[in-house]
Short mmCIF file of C-alpha atoms in Angstrom, two decimals:
data_model
loop_
_atom_site.label_atom_id
_atom_site.label_comp_id
_atom_site.label_asym_id
_atom_site.label_seq_id
_atom_site.Cartn_x
_atom_site.Cartn_y
_atom_site.Cartn_z
CA UNK A 426 103.17 193.45 113.14
CA UNK A 427 103.65 194.64 109.58
CA UNK A 428 100.65 194.18 107.31
CA UNK A 429 101.17 192.16 104.15
CA UNK A 430 100.04 193.73 100.91
CA UNK A 431 98.13 191.03 98.95
CA UNK A 432 98.96 192.78 95.70
CA UNK A 433 102.67 192.69 96.48
CA UNK A 434 102.43 189.00 97.38
CA UNK A 435 100.68 188.22 94.12
CA UNK A 436 103.36 190.11 92.24
CA UNK A 437 106.12 188.20 94.03
CA UNK A 438 104.81 184.83 92.87
CA UNK A 439 103.87 185.88 89.35
CA UNK A 440 105.92 184.12 86.72
CA UNK A 441 108.59 186.33 85.19
CA UNK A 442 107.37 185.09 81.84
CA UNK A 443 104.17 187.13 82.12
CA UNK A 444 101.31 185.26 80.50
CA UNK A 445 103.74 183.02 78.65
CA UNK A 446 106.07 180.38 79.98
CA UNK A 447 108.29 181.02 82.96
CA UNK A 448 111.79 182.09 82.00
CA UNK A 449 113.57 181.78 85.34
CA UNK A 450 114.17 177.98 84.99
CA UNK A 451 116.50 178.83 82.10
CA UNK A 452 119.07 179.83 84.71
CA UNK A 453 119.12 176.15 85.65
CA UNK A 454 119.52 175.09 82.03
CA UNK A 455 122.47 177.46 81.64
CA UNK A 456 124.00 176.29 84.93
CA UNK A 457 123.78 172.67 83.76
CA UNK A 458 125.39 173.53 80.43
CA UNK A 459 128.25 175.55 81.89
CA UNK A 460 128.63 173.04 84.70
CA UNK A 461 129.05 170.19 82.23
CA UNK A 462 131.78 172.13 80.44
CA UNK A 463 133.50 173.15 83.67
CA UNK A 464 133.39 169.70 85.27
CA UNK A 465 133.41 167.07 82.56
CA UNK A 466 134.94 168.61 79.45
CA UNK A 467 137.77 170.52 81.13
CA UNK A 468 138.84 167.84 83.59
CA UNK A 469 142.67 168.22 83.80
CA UNK A 470 142.96 164.42 83.77
CA UNK A 471 141.48 164.26 80.25
CA UNK A 472 144.15 163.37 77.72
CA UNK A 473 146.62 162.23 80.37
CA UNK A 474 147.94 158.76 79.65
CA UNK A 475 146.66 156.16 82.11
CA UNK A 476 149.28 154.57 84.31
CA UNK A 477 149.21 152.20 87.25
CA UNK A 478 150.66 154.88 89.50
CA UNK A 479 150.16 158.60 88.89
CA UNK A 480 153.03 160.91 89.79
CA UNK A 481 154.40 164.32 88.85
CA UNK A 482 155.72 163.03 85.54
CA UNK A 483 152.24 163.43 84.02
CA UNK A 484 152.26 167.22 84.47
CA UNK A 485 153.74 167.72 81.01
CA UNK A 486 150.55 166.25 79.55
CA UNK A 487 148.13 168.51 81.47
CA UNK A 488 146.43 171.19 79.36
CA UNK A 489 146.76 174.68 80.84
CA UNK A 490 144.09 175.97 78.43
CA UNK A 491 141.58 173.37 79.60
CA UNK A 492 142.19 174.28 83.24
CA UNK A 493 141.75 177.98 82.41
CA UNK A 494 138.48 177.30 80.56
CA UNK A 495 137.34 175.19 83.51
CA UNK A 496 137.82 178.15 85.83
CA UNK A 497 135.87 180.55 83.61
CA UNK A 498 133.01 178.14 82.90
CA UNK A 499 133.05 177.07 86.55
CA UNK A 500 132.71 180.55 87.97
CA UNK A 501 129.88 181.19 85.49
CA UNK A 502 128.24 178.02 86.85
CA UNK A 503 128.57 179.25 90.43
CA UNK A 504 127.02 182.61 89.54
CA UNK A 505 124.14 180.93 87.71
CA UNK A 506 123.45 178.58 90.63
CA UNK A 507 123.22 181.56 92.99
CA UNK A 508 120.86 183.40 90.64
CA UNK A 509 118.79 180.23 90.22
CA UNK A 510 118.55 179.84 94.01
CA UNK A 511 117.39 183.45 94.35
CA UNK A 512 114.84 183.03 91.54
CA UNK A 513 113.55 179.83 93.16
CA UNK A 514 113.09 181.61 96.49
CA UNK A 515 111.20 184.43 94.80
CA UNK A 516 109.13 182.47 92.31
CA UNK A 517 108.49 179.09 93.94
CA UNK A 518 108.61 179.30 97.73
CA UNK A 519 105.75 181.85 98.03
CA UNK A 520 103.56 179.50 95.94
CA UNK A 521 104.10 176.53 98.26
CA UNK A 522 104.75 178.05 101.70
CA UNK A 523 104.01 174.78 103.50
CA UNK A 524 106.57 172.76 101.53
CA UNK A 525 109.81 172.02 103.37
CA UNK A 526 111.18 170.42 100.21
CA UNK A 527 110.79 173.68 98.29
CA UNK A 528 112.96 175.46 100.85
CA UNK A 529 115.54 172.68 100.69
CA UNK A 530 116.06 173.33 96.97
CA UNK A 531 117.29 176.90 97.28
CA UNK A 532 119.54 176.06 100.22
CA UNK A 533 121.01 173.05 98.43
CA UNK A 534 121.76 175.06 95.28
CA UNK A 535 123.52 177.67 97.38
CA UNK A 536 125.55 174.98 99.14
CA UNK A 537 126.71 173.64 95.78
CA UNK A 538 127.69 177.11 94.63
CA UNK A 539 129.88 177.50 97.72
CA UNK A 540 131.60 174.14 97.31
CA UNK A 541 132.13 174.52 93.58
CA UNK A 542 133.77 177.90 94.07
CA UNK A 543 136.70 176.05 95.64
CA UNK A 544 136.67 173.21 93.14
CA UNK A 545 136.81 175.49 90.13
CA UNK A 546 139.19 177.86 91.88
CA UNK A 547 141.71 175.02 92.06
CA UNK A 548 141.43 174.68 88.30
CA UNK A 549 142.38 178.32 87.95
CA UNK A 550 145.27 177.86 90.35
CA UNK A 551 146.54 174.94 88.28
CA UNK A 552 146.24 177.08 85.14
CA UNK A 553 148.33 179.94 86.47
CA UNK A 554 151.05 177.72 87.99
CA UNK A 555 151.55 175.41 85.02
CA UNK A 556 154.31 176.39 82.58
CA UNK A 557 153.23 179.36 80.43
CA UNK A 558 150.76 180.36 83.13
CA UNK A 559 150.72 183.76 84.84
CA UNK A 560 152.94 182.49 87.67
CA UNK A 561 154.44 179.54 85.85
CA UNK A 562 157.71 179.53 87.81
CA UNK A 563 156.23 179.75 91.31
CA UNK A 564 156.09 176.02 92.09
CA UNK A 565 158.13 172.99 91.24
CA UNK A 566 156.64 169.71 90.12
CA UNK A 567 155.76 168.65 93.67
CA UNK A 568 153.69 171.79 94.25
CA UNK A 569 151.99 171.51 90.87
CA UNK A 570 151.17 167.88 91.55
CA UNK A 571 149.30 168.94 94.70
CA UNK A 572 147.05 171.19 92.59
CA UNK A 573 146.60 168.41 90.05
CA UNK A 574 145.42 166.05 92.80
CA UNK A 575 143.06 168.70 94.22
CA UNK A 576 141.44 168.67 90.79
CA UNK A 577 140.94 164.92 90.93
CA UNK A 578 137.52 165.42 92.55
CA UNK A 579 137.58 169.17 93.19
CA UNK A 580 135.08 170.05 90.48
CA UNK A 581 132.86 167.06 91.29
CA UNK A 582 132.27 166.92 95.04
CA UNK A 583 130.50 170.29 95.22
CA UNK A 584 127.65 169.05 93.04
CA UNK A 585 126.24 167.14 96.01
CA UNK A 586 123.96 170.07 96.87
CA UNK A 587 122.44 169.92 93.39
CA UNK A 588 121.67 166.21 93.90
CA UNK A 589 120.04 167.06 97.23
CA UNK A 590 117.95 169.63 95.32
CA UNK A 591 117.02 166.87 92.87
CA UNK A 592 115.76 164.76 95.75
CA UNK A 593 113.68 167.65 97.07
CA UNK A 594 112.16 168.26 93.64
CA UNK A 595 111.38 164.55 93.35
CA UNK A 596 109.46 164.83 96.62
CA UNK A 597 107.58 167.88 95.35
CA UNK A 598 106.65 166.00 92.20
CA UNK A 599 105.73 162.59 93.57
CA UNK A 600 104.25 163.54 96.96
CA UNK A 601 103.12 167.14 96.77
CA UNK A 602 102.20 167.10 93.05
CA UNK A 603 103.50 170.63 92.45
CA UNK A 604 106.02 169.51 89.80
CA UNK A 605 105.37 167.34 86.75
CA UNK A 606 105.62 163.66 87.62
CA UNK A 607 108.15 162.86 84.87
CA UNK A 608 110.51 165.45 86.36
CA UNK A 609 110.08 163.75 89.72
CA UNK A 610 111.00 160.34 88.30
CA UNK A 611 113.96 161.89 86.46
CA UNK A 612 115.07 163.58 89.69
CA UNK A 613 115.23 160.28 91.53
CA UNK A 614 117.89 158.95 89.16
CA UNK A 615 120.85 161.11 90.29
CA UNK A 616 119.88 160.59 93.93
CA UNK A 617 119.87 156.81 93.53
CA UNK A 618 123.06 156.80 91.44
CA UNK A 619 125.05 158.87 93.92
CA UNK A 620 123.73 156.86 96.86
CA UNK A 621 124.66 153.54 95.25
CA UNK A 622 128.14 154.62 94.15
CA UNK A 623 128.98 156.30 97.47
CA UNK A 624 127.57 153.45 99.54
CA UNK A 625 129.06 150.61 97.53
CA UNK A 626 132.45 152.02 96.58
CA UNK A 627 133.10 155.22 98.56
CA UNK A 628 133.27 157.22 95.32
CA UNK A 629 132.86 160.87 96.42
CA UNK A 630 132.26 162.65 93.14
CA UNK A 631 129.69 160.86 90.97
CA UNK A 632 127.31 163.78 91.60
CA UNK A 633 129.58 165.83 89.33
CA UNK A 634 128.73 163.47 86.47
CA UNK A 635 124.96 163.32 86.93
CA UNK A 636 124.31 166.74 88.51
CA UNK A 637 124.87 168.98 85.47
CA UNK A 638 122.88 166.65 83.21
CA UNK A 639 119.95 166.56 85.64
CA UNK A 640 120.02 170.31 86.08
CA UNK A 641 119.89 170.92 82.33
CA UNK A 642 117.07 168.46 81.60
CA UNK A 643 114.92 169.07 84.68
CA UNK A 644 114.92 172.85 84.40
CA UNK A 645 114.37 172.69 80.66
CA UNK A 646 111.31 170.62 81.55
CA UNK A 647 110.16 173.23 84.05
CA UNK A 648 110.66 176.00 81.49
CA UNK A 649 108.73 174.17 78.78
CA UNK A 650 106.15 172.40 80.92
CA UNK A 651 103.12 173.24 83.04
CA UNK A 652 104.19 172.34 86.54
CA UNK A 653 102.24 174.10 89.27
CA UNK A 654 105.28 176.02 90.45
CA UNK A 655 105.74 177.72 87.07
CA UNK A 656 102.14 178.45 86.11
#
């Protein structure tokens, strides 16, 4: 059996902010900011006139620039979620080795990164196949409409892992007392909202609305606060 160096263990759990505040939660703040841009502000449906029945005729109203920006901001979001998951594993899990919830967080963030890679990739595909895109003549309207429909919930569904992470952090706050209580209460809100909407209506993507906002606020609170996991 390999001996564990206590000094190395202490170094592994030391905040990367030194004697000041922890800086690693800022990855979560950035992921929430970029995720909001990639999901909410570059939704290809934005600006498209509402009709009773959507068909390929709306493609002329879709913004290629917005889809392109969604890809770039989305891939930045994915990268930030992966870095955040790695930082959580390094900074938090050694502090609370008996907490199952703490281990759920990093896995859930990674799951969201995987799902969102596809969702934001479909935005990029729409951008290059729309007129004036890199491969603007590759598909007719029927093919383009398929990509448009993939974007209906493509950038939203993958945020489910982030909402699962919110639930785990709520447990850490309200049961284990290793996270500030107000962050725990805040973290319950996206969990309840997604549960209600999915259960009552079958809506599959409300996590894409609440996930980025929760990520930004909760991790800003961790960065600025004095939760046990960041001391």
